[in-house]
Coordinates of C-alpha atoms in Angstrom, one line a residue:
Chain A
X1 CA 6.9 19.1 -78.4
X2 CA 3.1 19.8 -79.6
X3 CA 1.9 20.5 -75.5
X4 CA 4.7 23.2 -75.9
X5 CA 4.1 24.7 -78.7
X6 CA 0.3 24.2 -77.3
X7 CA 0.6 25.8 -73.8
X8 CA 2.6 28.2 -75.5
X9 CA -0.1 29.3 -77.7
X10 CA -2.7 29.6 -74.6
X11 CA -0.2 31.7 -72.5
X12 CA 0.0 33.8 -75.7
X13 CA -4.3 33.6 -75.4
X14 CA -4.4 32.1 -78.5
X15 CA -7.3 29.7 -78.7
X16 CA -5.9 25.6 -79.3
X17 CA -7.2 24.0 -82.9
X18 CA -9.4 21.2 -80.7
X19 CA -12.1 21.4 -79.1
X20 CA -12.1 21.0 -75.1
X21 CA -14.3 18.5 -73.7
X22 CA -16.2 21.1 -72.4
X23 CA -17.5 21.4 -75.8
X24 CA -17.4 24.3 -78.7
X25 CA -18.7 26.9 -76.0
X26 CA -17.7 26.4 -72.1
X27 CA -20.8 26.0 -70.4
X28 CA -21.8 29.7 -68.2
X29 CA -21.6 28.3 -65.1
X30 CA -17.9 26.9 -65.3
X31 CA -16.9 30.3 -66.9
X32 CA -19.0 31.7 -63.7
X33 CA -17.0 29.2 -61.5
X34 CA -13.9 29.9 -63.1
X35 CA -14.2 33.9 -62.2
X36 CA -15.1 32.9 -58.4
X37 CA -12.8 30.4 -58.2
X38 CA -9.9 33.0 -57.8
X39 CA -10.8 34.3 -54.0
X40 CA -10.6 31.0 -53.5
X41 CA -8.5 29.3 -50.6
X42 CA -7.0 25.8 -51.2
X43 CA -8.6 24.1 -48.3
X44 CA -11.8 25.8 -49.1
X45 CA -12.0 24.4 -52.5
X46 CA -11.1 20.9 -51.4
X47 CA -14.0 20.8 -49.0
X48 CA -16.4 22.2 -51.8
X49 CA -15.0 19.5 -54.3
X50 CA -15.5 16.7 -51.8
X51 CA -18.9 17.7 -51.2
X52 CA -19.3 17.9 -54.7
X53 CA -17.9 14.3 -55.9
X54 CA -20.2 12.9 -53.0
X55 CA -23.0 14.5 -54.5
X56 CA -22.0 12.8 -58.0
X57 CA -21.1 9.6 -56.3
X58 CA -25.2 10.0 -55.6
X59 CA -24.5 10.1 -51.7
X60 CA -26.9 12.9 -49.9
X61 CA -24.2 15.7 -48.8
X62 CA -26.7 18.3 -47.3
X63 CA -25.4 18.3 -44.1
X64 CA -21.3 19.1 -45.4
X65 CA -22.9 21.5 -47.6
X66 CA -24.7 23.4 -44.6
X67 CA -21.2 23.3 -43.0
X68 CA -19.6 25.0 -45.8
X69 CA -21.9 27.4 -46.1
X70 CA -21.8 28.2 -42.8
X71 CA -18.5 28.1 -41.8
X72 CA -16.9 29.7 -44.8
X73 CA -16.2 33.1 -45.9
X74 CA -18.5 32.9 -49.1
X75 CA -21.5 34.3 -49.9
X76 CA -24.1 31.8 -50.6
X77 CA -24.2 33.5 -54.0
X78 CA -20.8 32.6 -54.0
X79 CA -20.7 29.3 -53.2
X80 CA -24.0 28.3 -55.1
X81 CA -21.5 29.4 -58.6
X82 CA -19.0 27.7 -57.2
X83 CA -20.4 24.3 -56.6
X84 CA -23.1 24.4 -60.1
X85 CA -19.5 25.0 -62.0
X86 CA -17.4 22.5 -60.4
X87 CA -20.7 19.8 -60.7
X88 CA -20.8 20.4 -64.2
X89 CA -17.0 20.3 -65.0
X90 CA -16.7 17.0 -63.8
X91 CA -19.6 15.2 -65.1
X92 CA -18.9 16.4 -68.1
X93 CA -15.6 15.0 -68.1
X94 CA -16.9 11.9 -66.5
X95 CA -19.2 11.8 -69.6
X96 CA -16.1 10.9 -71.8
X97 CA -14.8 7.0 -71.3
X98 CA -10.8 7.5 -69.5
X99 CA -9.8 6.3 -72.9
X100 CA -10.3 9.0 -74.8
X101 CA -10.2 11.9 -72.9
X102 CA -6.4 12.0 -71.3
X103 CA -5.1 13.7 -68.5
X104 CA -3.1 15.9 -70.7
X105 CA -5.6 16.9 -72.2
X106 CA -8.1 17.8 -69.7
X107 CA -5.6 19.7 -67.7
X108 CA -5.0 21.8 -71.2
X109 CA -8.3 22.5 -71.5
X110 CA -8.6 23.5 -67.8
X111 CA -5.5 25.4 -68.3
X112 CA -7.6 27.6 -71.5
X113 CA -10.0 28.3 -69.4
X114 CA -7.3 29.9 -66.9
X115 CA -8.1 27.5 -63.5
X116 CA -5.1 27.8 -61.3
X117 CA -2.9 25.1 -61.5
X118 CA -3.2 23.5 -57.9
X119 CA -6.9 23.0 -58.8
X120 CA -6.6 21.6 -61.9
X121 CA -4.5 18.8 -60.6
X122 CA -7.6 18.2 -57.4
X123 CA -9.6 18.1 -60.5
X124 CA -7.6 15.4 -62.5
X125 CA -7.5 13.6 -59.5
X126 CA -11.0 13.0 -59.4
X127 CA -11.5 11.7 -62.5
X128 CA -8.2 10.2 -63.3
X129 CA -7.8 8.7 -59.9
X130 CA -9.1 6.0 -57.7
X131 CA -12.5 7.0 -57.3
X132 CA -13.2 7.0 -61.2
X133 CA -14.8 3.3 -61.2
X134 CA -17.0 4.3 -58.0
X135 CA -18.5 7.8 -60.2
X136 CA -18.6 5.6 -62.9
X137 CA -20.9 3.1 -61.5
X138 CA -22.9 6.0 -60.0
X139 CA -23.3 7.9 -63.2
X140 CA -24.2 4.5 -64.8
X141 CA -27.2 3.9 -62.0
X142 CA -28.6 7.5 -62.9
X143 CA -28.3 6.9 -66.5
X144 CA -32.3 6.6 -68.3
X145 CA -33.7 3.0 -68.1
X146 CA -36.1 1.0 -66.6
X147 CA -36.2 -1.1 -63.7
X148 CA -35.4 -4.6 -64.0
X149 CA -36.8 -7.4 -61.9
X150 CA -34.9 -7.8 -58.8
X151 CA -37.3 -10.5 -57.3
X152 CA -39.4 -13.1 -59.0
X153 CA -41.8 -15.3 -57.2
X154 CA -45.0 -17.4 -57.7
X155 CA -47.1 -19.7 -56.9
X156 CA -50.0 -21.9 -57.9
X157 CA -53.3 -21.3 -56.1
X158 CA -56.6 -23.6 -56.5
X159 CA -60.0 -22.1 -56.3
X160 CA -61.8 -24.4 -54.5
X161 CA -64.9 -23.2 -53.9
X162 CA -66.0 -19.1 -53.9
X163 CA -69.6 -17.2 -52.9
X164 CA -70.0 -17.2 -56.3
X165 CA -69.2 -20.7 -57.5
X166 CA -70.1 -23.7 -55.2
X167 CA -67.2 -26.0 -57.4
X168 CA -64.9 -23.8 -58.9
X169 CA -61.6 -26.0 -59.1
X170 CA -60.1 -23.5 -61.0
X171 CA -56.1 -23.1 -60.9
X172 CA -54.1 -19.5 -61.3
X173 CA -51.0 -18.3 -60.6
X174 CA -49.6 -15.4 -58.2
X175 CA -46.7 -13.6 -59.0
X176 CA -44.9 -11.1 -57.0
X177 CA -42.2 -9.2 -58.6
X178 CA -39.4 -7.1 -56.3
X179 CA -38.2 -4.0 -59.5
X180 CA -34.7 -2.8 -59.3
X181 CA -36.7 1.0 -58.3
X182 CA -38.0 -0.7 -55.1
X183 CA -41.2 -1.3 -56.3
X184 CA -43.2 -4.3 -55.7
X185 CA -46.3 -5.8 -57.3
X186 CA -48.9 -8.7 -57.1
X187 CA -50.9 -9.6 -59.2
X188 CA -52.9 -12.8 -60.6
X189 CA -52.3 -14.3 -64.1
X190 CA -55.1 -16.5 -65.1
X191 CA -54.1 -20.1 -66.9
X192 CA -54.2 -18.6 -70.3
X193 CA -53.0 -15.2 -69.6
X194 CA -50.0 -17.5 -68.4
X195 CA -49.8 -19.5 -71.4
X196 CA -49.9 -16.7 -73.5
X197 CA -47.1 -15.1 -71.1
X198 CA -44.7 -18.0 -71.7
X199 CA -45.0 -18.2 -75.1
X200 CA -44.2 -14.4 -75.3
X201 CA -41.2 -14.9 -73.2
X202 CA -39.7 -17.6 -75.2
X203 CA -40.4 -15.8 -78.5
X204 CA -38.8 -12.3 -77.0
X205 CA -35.3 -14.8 -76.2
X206 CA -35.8 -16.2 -79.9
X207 CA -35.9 -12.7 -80.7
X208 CA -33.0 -11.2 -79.1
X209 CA -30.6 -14.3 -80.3
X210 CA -31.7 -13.9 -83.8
X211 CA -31.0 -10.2 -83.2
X212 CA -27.5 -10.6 -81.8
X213 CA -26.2 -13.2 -84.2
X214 CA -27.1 -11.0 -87.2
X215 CA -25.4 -8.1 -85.9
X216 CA -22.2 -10.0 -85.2
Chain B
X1 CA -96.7 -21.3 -83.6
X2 CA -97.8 -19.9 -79.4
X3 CA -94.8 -22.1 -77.9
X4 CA -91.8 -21.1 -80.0
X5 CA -93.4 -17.2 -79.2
X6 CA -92.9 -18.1 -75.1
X7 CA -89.5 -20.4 -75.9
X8 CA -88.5 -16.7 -78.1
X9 CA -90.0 -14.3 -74.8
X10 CA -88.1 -16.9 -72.3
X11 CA -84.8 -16.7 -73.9
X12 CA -84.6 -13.2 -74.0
X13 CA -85.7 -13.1 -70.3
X14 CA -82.7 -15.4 -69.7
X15 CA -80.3 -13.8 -71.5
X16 CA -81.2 -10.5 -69.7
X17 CA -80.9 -12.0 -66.2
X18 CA -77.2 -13.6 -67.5
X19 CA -76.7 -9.8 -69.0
X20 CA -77.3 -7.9 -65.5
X21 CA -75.8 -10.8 -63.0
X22 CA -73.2 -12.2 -65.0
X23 CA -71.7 -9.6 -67.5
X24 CA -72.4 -6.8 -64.8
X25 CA -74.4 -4.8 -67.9
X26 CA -76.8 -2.4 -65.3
X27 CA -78.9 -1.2 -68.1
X28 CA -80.9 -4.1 -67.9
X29 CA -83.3 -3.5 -65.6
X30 CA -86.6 -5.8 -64.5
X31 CA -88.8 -3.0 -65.5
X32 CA -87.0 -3.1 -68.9
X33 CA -87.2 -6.6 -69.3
X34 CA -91.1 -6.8 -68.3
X35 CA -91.4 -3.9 -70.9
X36 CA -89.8 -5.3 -74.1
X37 CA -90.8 -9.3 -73.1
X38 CA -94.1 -9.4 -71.2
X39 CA -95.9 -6.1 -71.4
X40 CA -99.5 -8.2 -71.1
X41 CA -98.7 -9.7 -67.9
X42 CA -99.4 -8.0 -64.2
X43 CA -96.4 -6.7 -62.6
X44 CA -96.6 -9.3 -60.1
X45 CA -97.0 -12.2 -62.5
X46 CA -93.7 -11.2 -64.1
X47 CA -91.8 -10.5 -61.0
X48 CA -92.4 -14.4 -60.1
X49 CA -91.3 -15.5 -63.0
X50 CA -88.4 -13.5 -63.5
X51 CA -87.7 -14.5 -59.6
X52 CA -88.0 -18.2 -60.7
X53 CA -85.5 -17.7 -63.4
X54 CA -83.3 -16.3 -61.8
X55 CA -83.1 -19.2 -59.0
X56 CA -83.1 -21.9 -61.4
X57 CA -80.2 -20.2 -63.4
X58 CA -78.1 -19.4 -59.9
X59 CA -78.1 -22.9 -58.8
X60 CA -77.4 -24.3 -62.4
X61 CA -74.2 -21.6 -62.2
X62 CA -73.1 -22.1 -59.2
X63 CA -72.9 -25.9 -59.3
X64 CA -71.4 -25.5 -63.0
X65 CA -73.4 -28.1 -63.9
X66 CA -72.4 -30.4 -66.5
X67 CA -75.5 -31.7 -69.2
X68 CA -75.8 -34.8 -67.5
X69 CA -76.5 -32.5 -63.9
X70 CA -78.4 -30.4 -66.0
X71 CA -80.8 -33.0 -67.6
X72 CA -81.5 -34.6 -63.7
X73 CA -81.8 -31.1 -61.9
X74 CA -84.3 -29.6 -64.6
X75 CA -86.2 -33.1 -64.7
X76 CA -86.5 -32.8 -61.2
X77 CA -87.9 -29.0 -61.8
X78 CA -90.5 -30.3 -64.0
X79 CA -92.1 -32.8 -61.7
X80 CA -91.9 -30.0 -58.7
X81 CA -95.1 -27.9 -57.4
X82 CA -94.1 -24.4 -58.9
X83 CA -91.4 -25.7 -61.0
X84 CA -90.6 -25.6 -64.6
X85 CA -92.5 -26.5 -67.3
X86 CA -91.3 -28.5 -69.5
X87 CA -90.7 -26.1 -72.3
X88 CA -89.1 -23.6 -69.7
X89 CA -87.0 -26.6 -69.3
X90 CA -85.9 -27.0 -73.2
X91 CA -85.3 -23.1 -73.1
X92 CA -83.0 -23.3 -69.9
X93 CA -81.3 -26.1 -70.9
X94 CA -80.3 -25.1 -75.0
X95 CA -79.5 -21.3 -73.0
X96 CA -77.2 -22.9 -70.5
X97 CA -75.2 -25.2 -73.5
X98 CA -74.4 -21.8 -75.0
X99 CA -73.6 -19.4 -71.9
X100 CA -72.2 -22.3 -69.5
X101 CA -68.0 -21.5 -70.4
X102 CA -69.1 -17.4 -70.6
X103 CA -71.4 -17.4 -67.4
X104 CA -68.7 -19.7 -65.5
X105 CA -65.8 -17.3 -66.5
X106 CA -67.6 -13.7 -65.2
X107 CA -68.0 -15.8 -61.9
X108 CA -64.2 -16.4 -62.0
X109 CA -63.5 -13.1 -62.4
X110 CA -66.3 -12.0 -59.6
X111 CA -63.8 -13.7 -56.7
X112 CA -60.4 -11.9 -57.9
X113 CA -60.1 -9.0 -55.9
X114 CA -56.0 -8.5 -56.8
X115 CA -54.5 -6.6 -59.9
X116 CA -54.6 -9.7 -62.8
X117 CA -52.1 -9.5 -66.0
X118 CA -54.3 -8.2 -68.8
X119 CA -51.9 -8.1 -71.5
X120 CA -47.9 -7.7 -72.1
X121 CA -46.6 -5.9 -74.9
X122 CA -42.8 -6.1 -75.8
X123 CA -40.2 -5.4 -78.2
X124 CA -36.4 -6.2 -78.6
X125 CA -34.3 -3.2 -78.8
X126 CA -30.6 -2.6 -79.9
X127 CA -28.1 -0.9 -77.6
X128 CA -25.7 0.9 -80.1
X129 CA -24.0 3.1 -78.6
X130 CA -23.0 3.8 -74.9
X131 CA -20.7 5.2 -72.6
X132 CA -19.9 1.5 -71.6
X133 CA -18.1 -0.4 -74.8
X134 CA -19.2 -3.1 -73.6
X135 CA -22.8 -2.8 -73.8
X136 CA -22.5 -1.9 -77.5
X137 CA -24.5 -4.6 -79.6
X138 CA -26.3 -5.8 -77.1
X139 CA -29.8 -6.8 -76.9
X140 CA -32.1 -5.4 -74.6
X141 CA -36.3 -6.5 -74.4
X142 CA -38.6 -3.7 -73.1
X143 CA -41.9 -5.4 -71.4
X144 CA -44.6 -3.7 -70.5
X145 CA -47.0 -5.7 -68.2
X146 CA -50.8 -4.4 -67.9
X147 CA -52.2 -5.1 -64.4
X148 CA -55.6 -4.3 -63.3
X149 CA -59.1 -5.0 -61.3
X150 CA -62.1 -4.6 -62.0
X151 CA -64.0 -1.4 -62.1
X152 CA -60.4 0.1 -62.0
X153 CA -58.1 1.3 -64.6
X154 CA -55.1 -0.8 -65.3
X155 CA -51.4 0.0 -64.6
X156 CA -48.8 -0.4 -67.1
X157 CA -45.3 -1.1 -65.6
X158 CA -42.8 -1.2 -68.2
X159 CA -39.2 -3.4 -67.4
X160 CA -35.8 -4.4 -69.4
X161 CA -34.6 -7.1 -69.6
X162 CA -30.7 -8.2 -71.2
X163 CA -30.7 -11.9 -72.2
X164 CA -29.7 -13.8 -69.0
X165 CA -32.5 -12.1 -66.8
X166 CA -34.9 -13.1 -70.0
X167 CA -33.8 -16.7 -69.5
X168 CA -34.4 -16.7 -65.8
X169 CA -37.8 -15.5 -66.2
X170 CA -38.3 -18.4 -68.4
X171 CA -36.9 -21.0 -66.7
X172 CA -39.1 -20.0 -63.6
X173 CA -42.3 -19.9 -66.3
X174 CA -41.0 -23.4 -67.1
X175 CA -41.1 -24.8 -63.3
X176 CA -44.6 -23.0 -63.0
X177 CA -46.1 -24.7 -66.0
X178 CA -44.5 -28.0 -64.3
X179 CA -46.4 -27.3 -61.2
X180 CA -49.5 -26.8 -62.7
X181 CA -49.6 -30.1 -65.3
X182 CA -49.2 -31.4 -62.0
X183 CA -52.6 -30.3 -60.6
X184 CA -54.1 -30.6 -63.7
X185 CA -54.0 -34.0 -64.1
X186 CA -54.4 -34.9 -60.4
X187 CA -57.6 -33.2 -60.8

């Protein structure tokens, strides 16, 4: 009854009483998008959406993008709109958990901002469809944080003897950590360093248990 | 009142040599030394000396001699031709009872070539709010790890950490301490 009354009200170019997940002003380049989109073909735009939801999937899609570009119709001007609007249409709505932004209502917001129907439902496909769990994971893996350690190893060297030192006997440890970023480093942690290390290590877990149990 | 003067000019020479070849300080030179400790003597007189020193101190260090050693090996200096006197000996042995853990640690550090931990800083933050629910409340420990040389400046890598990777860690710091009780007391 209300997405009657509601798609009534935006035939009738009256503006809906919610804000569209696109936020209290659509961003320039989907309104830029949105003006371009009309020369466009259907199989065009699929090829430029796939291209587009590889490129958010964090795949390298140079070489389909070339293609377009040279094998369509579109000016590179064109195209570059195109693609910018499309990218930032979806990861916005990507941006929202499925739960709370539904289909309905991402289709009436497409629908306000007059896409043709046939591309709003490619669009709700992509995020409503199969695929959402794989851009999820990809969006996740760009989000900001630090690496993590991926690999952690050690070992326990003695010093037996150095130009420096005729009997040295002195123990340390090597560590070589693999980061989550790809990098790798070595480095040597002196006895106390490593004493001091541990202890820091188990207060940090103290820490974080202390932490969670007062927040739950 | 003459002997505690050449114990006091000694000790200063020592500690000058321990400055410049231990602690890596390259302000102290020999001419410096000469200059605030023996201005009387000839150059050559006081390049001997300081030559002797500096021997007697390098095989003391480099063996890490314990006081026992240390009594036999300066004993031994005293009854050599062109040795130690016997107050030299006194001065070498109190300077070595303070410097010995100091002196034995620069020489450590001379033979690591490698990026060493310097420090590690940390603190436990709170994830709040997410586009995952399910990392809402959850406890996350940012580490940053200072690595460096010598002579270079150090690196600072920063990592985070949720709660199971902060127990690995410390189960592995566990298994290293293990291994290391073990050498110690084989030793």
């Amino acid at each position: 009854m209300s997405s009657a009354g509601k798609a009534a009200a935006s035939a009738a170019g009256k503006p809906s009483d919610r804000t569209g997940f696109l936020g209290a002003r659509i961003p320039s380049e989907v309104e830029v998008m949105t003006k371009h989109l009309k020369d466009l073909d259907k199989e065009m735009f699929r090829k430029i959406l796939k291209a587009v939801v590889s490129a958010l999937e964090g795949k390298d899609c140079r070489e389909s993008m070339t293609a377009i570009a040279e094998h369509g119709n579109l000016s590179e001007e064109q195209l570059s709109y195109i693609i910018a609007g499309m990218y930032t249409l979806l990861k916005e709505a990507l941006r929202l958990p499925a739960s709370s932004l539904k289909q309905e209502v991402f289709k009436d917001d497409l629908r306000d901002i007059r896409i043709a129907e046939e591309f709003i439902a490619d669009f709700a496909s992509v995020i409503f469809g199969s695929r959402r769990a794989v851009l999820d994971s990809a969006a996740a893996q760009q989000g900001t944080r630090r690496a993590g350690i991926a690999d952690f190893r050690w070992r326990v060297d003695v010093a037996i003897s150095t130009s420096s030192l005729a009997r040295a006997l002195q123990p340390s440890i090597l560590m070589q950590m693999k980061l989550t970023d790809g990098n790798a480093h070595r480095f040597e942690v002196p006895v106390s360093k490593f004493q001091e290390l541990r202890y820091n290590v188990a207060l940090i877990l103290k820490e974080m248990n202390d932490l969670e149990k007062k927040v739950c | 009142m003459a002997e505690l003067e050449s114990s006091k000019y000694l000790s200063g020479l020592l500690n000058g040599i321990a400055q410049n070849t231990y602690y890596e300080n390259t302000e102290i030179t020999e001419e410096l030394l000469k200059n605030e400790l023996y201005p009387d003597i000839s150059q050559e007189e006081f390049h001997t000396l300081l030559e002797k020193m500096k021997g007697v101190l390098k095989s003391i260090a480099s063996a890490d001699m314990d006081f026992n050693q240390l009594e036999a090996f300066l004993t031994a200096q005293t009854k050599k031709q062109g040795g130690v006197s016997a107050e030299q000996a006194a001065v070498l042995s109190k300077f070595w009872k303070n410097h010995k853990s100091k002196i034995r640690e620069s020489l450590i550090s001379q033979s690591r070539w490698d990026n060493s931990l310097r420090n590690v800083s940390w603190r436990v933050d709170l994830k709040t709010q997410s586009r995952h629910a399910d990392q809402v409340n959850a406890a996350v420990a940012v580490v940053e790890l200072e690595l460096g040389k010598t002579g270079k400046e150090s690196e600072f890598i920063c990592l985070e950490f949720d709660e199971a990777k902060v127990n690995h860690v410390l189960k592995k710091m566990c298994e290293i301490e293990e291994s290391i009780s073990a050498i110690t007391h084989n030793s």
